[in-house]
Short mmCIF file of C-alpha atoms and ligand atoms in Angstrom, two decimals:
data_model
loop_
_atom_site.label_atom_id
_atom_site.label_comp_id
_atom_site.label_asym_id
_atom_site.label_seq_id
_atom_site.Cartn_x
_atom_site.Cartn_y
_atom_site.Cartn_z
CA UNK A 3 -1.89 3.42 -13.90
CA UNK A 4 -2.94 5.20 -10.69
CA UNK A 5 -6.59 4.86 -9.82
CA UNK A 6 -8.44 6.72 -7.12
CA UNK A 7 -10.68 3.70 -6.43
CA UNK A 8 -7.69 2.03 -4.74
CA UNK A 9 -8.12 3.37 -1.25
CA UNK A 10 -6.40 3.70 2.10
CA UNK A 11 -9.05 1.36 3.55
CA UNK A 12 -7.26 -1.51 1.83
CA UNK A 13 -4.31 -1.00 4.15
CA UNK A 14 -5.98 -2.66 7.12
CA UNK A 15 -8.39 -5.50 7.54
CA UNK A 16 -10.58 -6.07 10.55
CA UNK A 17 -10.32 -9.44 12.28
CA UNK A 18 -13.27 -11.30 13.79
CA UNK A 19 -12.17 -10.39 17.33
CA UNK A 20 -12.30 -6.66 16.53
CA UNK A 21 -8.52 -6.15 16.04
CA UNK A 22 -7.13 -4.79 12.78
CA UNK A 23 -4.30 -6.29 10.77
CA UNK A 24 -2.33 -4.23 8.23
CA UNK A 25 -2.67 -5.96 4.86
CA UNK A 26 1.03 -5.47 4.07
CA UNK A 27 3.62 -6.95 6.38
CA UNK A 28 7.31 -7.80 6.23
CA UNK A 29 8.07 -11.50 6.56
CA UNK A 30 11.46 -12.52 7.99
CA UNK A 31 11.47 -16.26 7.36
CA UNK A 32 15.00 -17.40 6.51
CA UNK A 33 16.52 -14.08 7.54
CA UNK A 34 19.40 -14.90 9.87
CA UNK A 35 19.49 -13.30 13.28
CA UNK A 36 21.79 -10.25 13.28
CA UNK A 37 22.17 -6.96 11.41
CA UNK A 38 20.50 -8.20 8.20
CA UNK A 39 17.28 -8.89 10.06
CA UNK A 40 17.53 -5.80 12.23
CA UNK A 41 18.02 -3.57 9.19
CA UNK A 42 15.21 -5.15 7.18
CA UNK A 43 12.76 -4.54 10.04
CA UNK A 44 13.92 -0.98 10.60
CA UNK A 45 13.84 -0.16 6.86
CA UNK A 46 10.36 -1.60 6.50
CA UNK A 47 9.07 0.54 9.35
CA UNK A 48 10.82 3.61 7.95
CA UNK A 49 9.18 2.90 4.60
CA UNK A 50 5.71 2.76 6.11
CA UNK A 51 5.16 -0.92 6.92
CA UNK A 52 3.28 -1.38 10.18
CA UNK A 53 3.29 -5.18 10.35
CA UNK A 54 6.20 -7.54 11.00
CA UNK A 55 5.90 -11.33 10.92
CA UNK A 56 8.40 -13.54 12.75
CA UNK A 57 8.34 -16.96 14.47
CA UNK A 58 10.02 -18.81 17.30
CA UNK A 59 11.37 -21.28 14.75
CA UNK A 60 13.11 -18.52 12.74
CA UNK A 61 15.55 -17.79 15.58
CA UNK A 62 15.50 -14.05 14.85
CA UNK A 63 13.04 -12.60 17.39
CA UNK A 64 15.80 -10.68 19.20
CA UNK A 65 16.86 -8.98 15.98
CA UNK A 66 13.25 -8.19 15.15
CA UNK A 67 12.91 -6.56 18.58
CA UNK A 68 16.04 -4.49 17.99
CA UNK A 69 14.77 -3.36 14.58
CA UNK A 70 11.42 -2.38 16.08
CA UNK A 71 13.09 -0.23 18.74
CA UNK A 72 15.64 1.30 16.36
CA UNK A 73 12.86 2.43 14.03
CA UNK A 74 11.48 4.79 16.66
CA UNK A 75 7.93 3.94 15.56
CA UNK A 76 5.65 3.73 18.61
CA UNK A 77 4.88 0.15 19.66
CA UNK A 78 1.10 0.65 19.47
CA UNK A 79 1.35 1.54 15.77
CA UNK A 80 3.00 -1.78 14.85
CA UNK A 81 1.33 -5.17 14.38
CA UNK A 82 3.74 -7.92 15.45
CA UNK A 83 3.13 -11.61 14.81
CA UNK A 84 5.07 -14.53 16.19
CA UNK A 85 4.37 -18.24 15.91
CA UNK A 86 4.34 -21.11 18.39
CA UNK A 87 7.03 -23.67 17.54
CA UNK A 88 5.10 -26.91 18.13
CA UNK A 89 8.11 -28.90 19.25
CA UNK A 90 7.56 -27.10 22.56
CA UNK A 91 4.84 -28.26 24.93
CA UNK A 92 3.35 -25.08 26.30
CA UNK A 93 2.34 -22.24 23.97
CA UNK A 94 1.77 -19.79 26.84
CA UNK A 95 5.25 -20.34 28.33
CA UNK A 96 6.82 -20.27 24.85
CA UNK A 97 5.19 -16.90 24.17
CA UNK A 98 6.58 -15.48 27.41
CA UNK A 99 10.06 -16.46 26.19
CA UNK A 100 9.31 -14.85 22.80
CA UNK A 101 8.25 -11.63 24.50
CA UNK A 102 11.53 -11.54 26.42
CA UNK A 103 13.48 -12.00 23.16
CA UNK A 104 11.39 -9.41 21.32
CA UNK A 105 11.51 -6.97 24.25
CA UNK A 106 7.72 -6.57 24.09
CA UNK A 107 4.83 -6.87 26.57
CA UNK A 108 2.49 -8.44 24.03
CA UNK A 109 2.28 -9.53 20.42
CA UNK A 110 -0.64 -8.58 18.23
CA UNK A 111 -0.99 -12.07 16.82
CA UNK A 112 0.24 -15.46 18.02
CA UNK A 113 -0.36 -18.44 15.74
CA UNK A 114 0.39 -22.17 15.88
CA UNK A 115 3.11 -22.55 13.26
CA UNK A 116 1.89 -25.92 11.97
CA UNK A 117 -0.40 -28.66 13.32
CA UNK A 118 2.34 -31.03 14.50
CA UNK A 119 0.81 -33.80 16.61
CA UNK A 120 -2.71 -32.79 15.53
CA UNK A 121 -4.64 -29.54 15.28
CA UNK A 122 -6.21 -29.32 18.77
CA UNK A 123 -3.73 -30.06 21.59
CA UNK A 124 -1.97 -26.68 21.62
CA UNK A 125 -5.11 -24.54 21.49
CA UNK A 126 -5.86 -24.35 25.26
CA UNK A 127 -2.32 -22.99 25.75
CA UNK A 128 -2.91 -20.44 22.97
CA UNK A 129 -6.07 -19.36 24.78
CA UNK A 130 -4.12 -19.00 28.04
CA UNK A 131 -1.61 -16.75 26.26
CA UNK A 132 -4.54 -14.69 24.97
CA UNK A 133 -6.27 -14.53 28.38
CA UNK A 134 -3.01 -13.38 30.00
CA UNK A 135 -2.95 -10.44 27.58
CA UNK A 136 0.27 -11.62 25.94
CA UNK A 137 -1.40 -12.11 22.54
CA UNK A 138 -4.12 -9.72 21.41
CA UNK A 139 -5.29 -12.19 18.74
CA UNK A 140 -4.65 -15.89 18.26
CA UNK A 141 -4.74 -18.07 15.19
CA UNK A 142 -3.09 -20.83 13.22
CA UNK A 143 -0.80 -21.44 10.26
CA UNK A 144 -0.60 -24.27 7.76
CA UNK A 145 -4.05 -25.52 8.81
CA UNK A 146 -6.23 -27.03 6.07
CA UNK A 147 -10.01 -27.32 6.21
CA UNK A 148 -9.79 -30.71 7.93
CA UNK A 149 -7.60 -29.20 10.67
CA UNK A 150 -9.90 -26.20 11.13
CA UNK A 151 -12.96 -28.45 11.33
CA UNK A 152 -11.35 -30.39 14.16
CA UNK A 153 -10.15 -27.30 16.01
CA UNK A 154 -13.19 -25.02 15.82
CA UNK A 155 -15.62 -27.07 17.96
CA UNK A 156 -13.00 -27.27 20.75
CA UNK A 157 -12.17 -23.56 20.83
CA UNK A 158 -13.48 -21.14 23.44
CA UNK A 159 -11.60 -18.28 21.77
CA UNK A 160 -11.83 -19.02 18.04
CA UNK A 161 -8.80 -18.58 15.77
CA UNK A 162 -9.04 -15.39 13.71
CA UNK A 163 -6.20 -16.02 11.23
CA UNK A 164 -4.93 -18.95 9.16
CA UNK A 165 -1.58 -18.08 7.61
CA UNK A 166 -0.84 -20.30 4.61
CA UNK A 167 1.25 -20.48 1.46
CA UNK A 168 -0.91 -18.50 -0.97
CA UNK A 169 -0.39 -16.81 -4.34
CA UNK A 170 -2.01 -16.99 -7.79
CA UNK A 171 -0.18 -20.30 -8.30
CA UNK A 172 -1.38 -21.55 -4.92
CA UNK A 173 -4.90 -20.18 -5.00
CA UNK A 174 -6.51 -22.42 -2.39
CA UNK A 175 -10.07 -21.42 -3.14
CA UNK A 176 -11.81 -24.06 -1.00
CA UNK A 177 -9.62 -23.20 2.00
CA UNK A 178 -10.28 -19.48 1.46
CA UNK A 179 -14.05 -20.10 1.27
CA UNK A 180 -14.01 -22.14 4.47
CA UNK A 181 -11.98 -19.48 6.29
CA UNK A 182 -14.48 -16.83 5.19
CA UNK A 183 -17.42 -18.93 6.40
CA UNK A 184 -15.74 -19.36 9.78
CA UNK A 185 -14.71 -15.74 10.36
CA UNK A 186 -11.03 -16.55 9.83
CA UNK A 187 -8.80 -14.19 7.83
CA UNK A 188 -6.58 -16.15 5.47
CA UNK A 189 -3.13 -14.54 5.40
CA UNK A 190 -0.62 -15.25 2.60
CA UNK A 191 2.93 -16.34 3.29
CA UNK A 192 5.33 -16.79 0.35
CA UNK A 193 3.13 -14.46 -1.75
CA UNK A 194 5.96 -14.31 -4.33
CA UNK A 195 6.37 -18.09 -4.28
CA UNK A 196 9.63 -17.51 -2.34
CA UNK A 197 10.72 -15.63 -5.47
CA UNK A 198 9.82 -18.39 -7.98
CA UNK A 199 6.70 -16.66 -9.32
CA UNK A 200 8.61 -13.48 -10.15
CA UNK A 201 9.74 -15.13 -13.40
CA UNK A 202 6.20 -15.90 -14.56
CA UNK A 203 5.44 -14.72 -18.10
CA UNK A 204 1.77 -14.20 -17.33
CA UNK A 205 2.62 -12.03 -14.34
CA UNK A 206 5.23 -10.12 -16.39
CA UNK A 207 2.61 -9.32 -19.10
CA UNK A 208 0.20 -7.92 -16.54
CA UNK A 209 2.98 -5.98 -14.85
CA UNK A 210 3.96 -4.43 -18.16
CA UNK A 211 0.39 -3.30 -18.84
CA UNK A 212 0.34 -1.45 -15.52
CA UNK A 213 3.96 -0.27 -15.63
CA UNK A 214 4.51 -2.14 -12.37
CA UNK A 215 6.84 -4.94 -11.32
CA UNK A 216 5.91 -8.63 -11.11
CA UNK A 217 6.25 -8.49 -7.31
CA UNK A 218 3.75 -5.63 -7.13
CA UNK A 219 1.27 -7.52 -9.32
CA UNK A 220 1.50 -10.70 -7.22
CA UNK A 221 1.05 -8.74 -3.99
CA UNK A 222 -1.72 -6.57 -5.39
CA UNK A 223 -3.61 -9.75 -6.38
CA UNK A 224 -3.63 -10.76 -2.71
CA UNK A 225 -4.75 -7.33 -1.54
CA UNK A 226 -7.63 -7.33 -4.06
CA UNK A 227 -8.77 -10.68 -2.67
CA UNK A 228 -8.78 -9.08 0.81
CA UNK A 229 -5.79 -11.16 1.87
CA UNK A 230 -2.94 -9.77 4.01
CA UNK A 231 0.45 -10.47 2.37
CA UNK A 232 3.86 -10.72 4.06
CA UNK A 233 6.57 -10.63 1.37
CA UNK A 234 10.11 -11.26 2.59
CA UNK A 235 13.07 -9.19 1.47
CA UNK A 236 16.30 -8.03 3.06
CA UNK A 237 16.95 -5.42 0.34
CA UNK A 238 15.82 -1.88 1.07
CA UNK A 239 14.81 -1.13 -2.51
CA UNK A 240 12.73 -4.29 -2.76
CA UNK A 241 11.12 -3.65 0.63
CA UNK A 242 10.18 -0.23 -0.78
CA UNK A 243 8.97 -1.67 -4.10
CA UNK A 244 6.78 -4.23 -2.32
CA UNK A 245 5.02 -1.44 -0.44
CA UNK A 246 3.85 0.42 -3.57
CA UNK A 247 0.56 -1.45 -3.75
CA UNK A 248 -2.11 1.03 -2.88
CA UNK A 249 -2.01 3.39 -5.87
CA UNK A 250 -3.13 1.06 -8.65
CA UNK A 251 -5.78 -1.55 -9.34
CA UNK A 252 -5.81 -4.71 -11.40
CA UNK A 253 -8.70 -5.10 -13.84
CA UNK A 254 -11.25 -7.91 -13.53
CA UNK A 255 -9.54 -9.54 -16.53
CA UNK A 256 -6.13 -9.35 -14.83
CA UNK A 257 -7.55 -10.92 -11.69
CA UNK A 258 -9.22 -13.69 -13.69
CA UNK A 259 -5.98 -14.37 -15.56
CA UNK A 260 -4.04 -14.56 -12.30
CA UNK A 261 -6.67 -16.73 -10.61
CA UNK A 262 -6.33 -19.19 -13.51
CA UNK A 263 -2.64 -19.75 -12.72
CA UNK A 264 -3.63 -21.89 -9.73
CA UNK A 265 -1.90 -25.26 -9.63
CA UNK A 266 -3.60 -26.62 -6.53
CA UNK A 267 -6.98 -27.33 -8.12
CA UNK A 268 -8.57 -24.86 -5.70
CA UNK A 269 -7.64 -27.17 -2.85
CA UNK A 270 -8.93 -27.07 0.72
CA UNK A 271 -5.49 -28.12 1.91
CA UNK A 272 -2.87 -25.76 3.30
CA UNK A 273 0.10 -27.47 1.67
CA UNK A 274 0.75 -30.14 -0.93
CA UNK A 275 3.66 -31.62 1.01
CA UNK A 276 3.59 -31.52 4.79
CA UNK A 277 6.96 -31.47 6.57
CA UNK A 278 5.44 -32.84 9.80
CA UNK A 279 3.49 -35.98 10.67
P1 A2P B 312 15.67 -10.91 -1.08
O1 A2P B 312 15.31 -11.17 0.35
O2 A2P B 312 17.09 -11.27 -1.40
O3 A2P B 312 15.29 -9.54 -1.54
P2 A2P B 312 8.35 -14.67 -0.59
O4 A2P B 312 7.92 -13.41 0.08
O5 A2P B 312 7.32 -15.26 -1.50
O6 A2P B 312 8.85 -15.70 0.39
O7 A2P B 312 9.58 -14.31 -1.55
C1 A2P B 312 10.81 -13.90 -1.00
C2 A2P B 312 11.90 -14.00 -2.04
O8 A2P B 312 11.66 -13.07 -3.10
C3 A2P B 312 13.26 -13.68 -1.48
O9 A2P B 312 14.20 -14.50 -2.13
C4 A2P B 312 13.45 -12.20 -1.83
O10 A2P B 312 14.83 -11.93 -2.01
C5 A2P B 312 12.73 -12.11 -3.15
N1 A2P B 312 12.09 -10.80 -3.37
C6 A2P B 312 11.29 -10.13 -2.49
N2 A2P B 312 10.83 -9.00 -3.05
C7 A2P B 312 11.35 -8.92 -4.29
C8 A2P B 312 11.25 -7.98 -5.35
N3 A2P B 312 10.51 -6.90 -5.22
N4 A2P B 312 11.95 -8.24 -6.49
C9 A2P B 312 12.70 -9.34 -6.63
N5 A2P B 312 12.85 -10.26 -5.65
C10 A2P B 312 12.18 -10.07 -4.49
#
């Protein structure tokens, strides 16, 4: 049910360093390099997305760059994120290689992909990438409260984003609260639970009430919590569906029902099972 209280202002969120991040982005995790990735990026931009999220570890930065150029959308209108692959030693040098693959002069956001080897060692290199003008904003991913608490006192340029797995089923309330207290925007990856949450009966009931799809309800939940979401799809019609988020609102009851789906106990951790040591 369309509602005029759902406004265009929800489309961007200001970061603590003064930059703005579009609240809807296209994620390309697990999209192989090549035409599939190129097309997904181009379609998203044609359909109005202004935010693309890739990573060095995904191996598809070249295809992302091609998709960006093929879209014809001016560079300055697009928010591009890439992530430092922490098997490398030097974040600043790794970003220069990313920029060559992407065919860009800068990214809008550069984040440490996960805190391999501890949460602090890579940060000076992230700050160098920022000072060189190669990353407009810098941040982290997969950092829990314990990681942030170690990093923040060492930072000259504080992180402005923590990108984590986040959805109604992974509603990490304590991590979200800590991010808010520290001027960090929590950003949601896997907002559809990598597709698993699309089969949820609770989500389907709410979707039916609003004549929307489960994907739209899950994404709208993030937007209403002020959280940028980066759903992944390589299908044009789904990329389009996932962008129809700004012409309806969930009720307070819907939000409460979705919040209650959390299975993390409102954790302050970024992940239940770390894949690094
Ligand atoms: P596909 O890429 O084949 O379209 P997440 O963003 O949480 O990681 O979820 C991504 C998964 O959800 C992918 O498998 C993607 O499949 C699927 N997906 C994305 N959007 C939709 C949608 N609107 N409807 C159904 N499946 C979707």
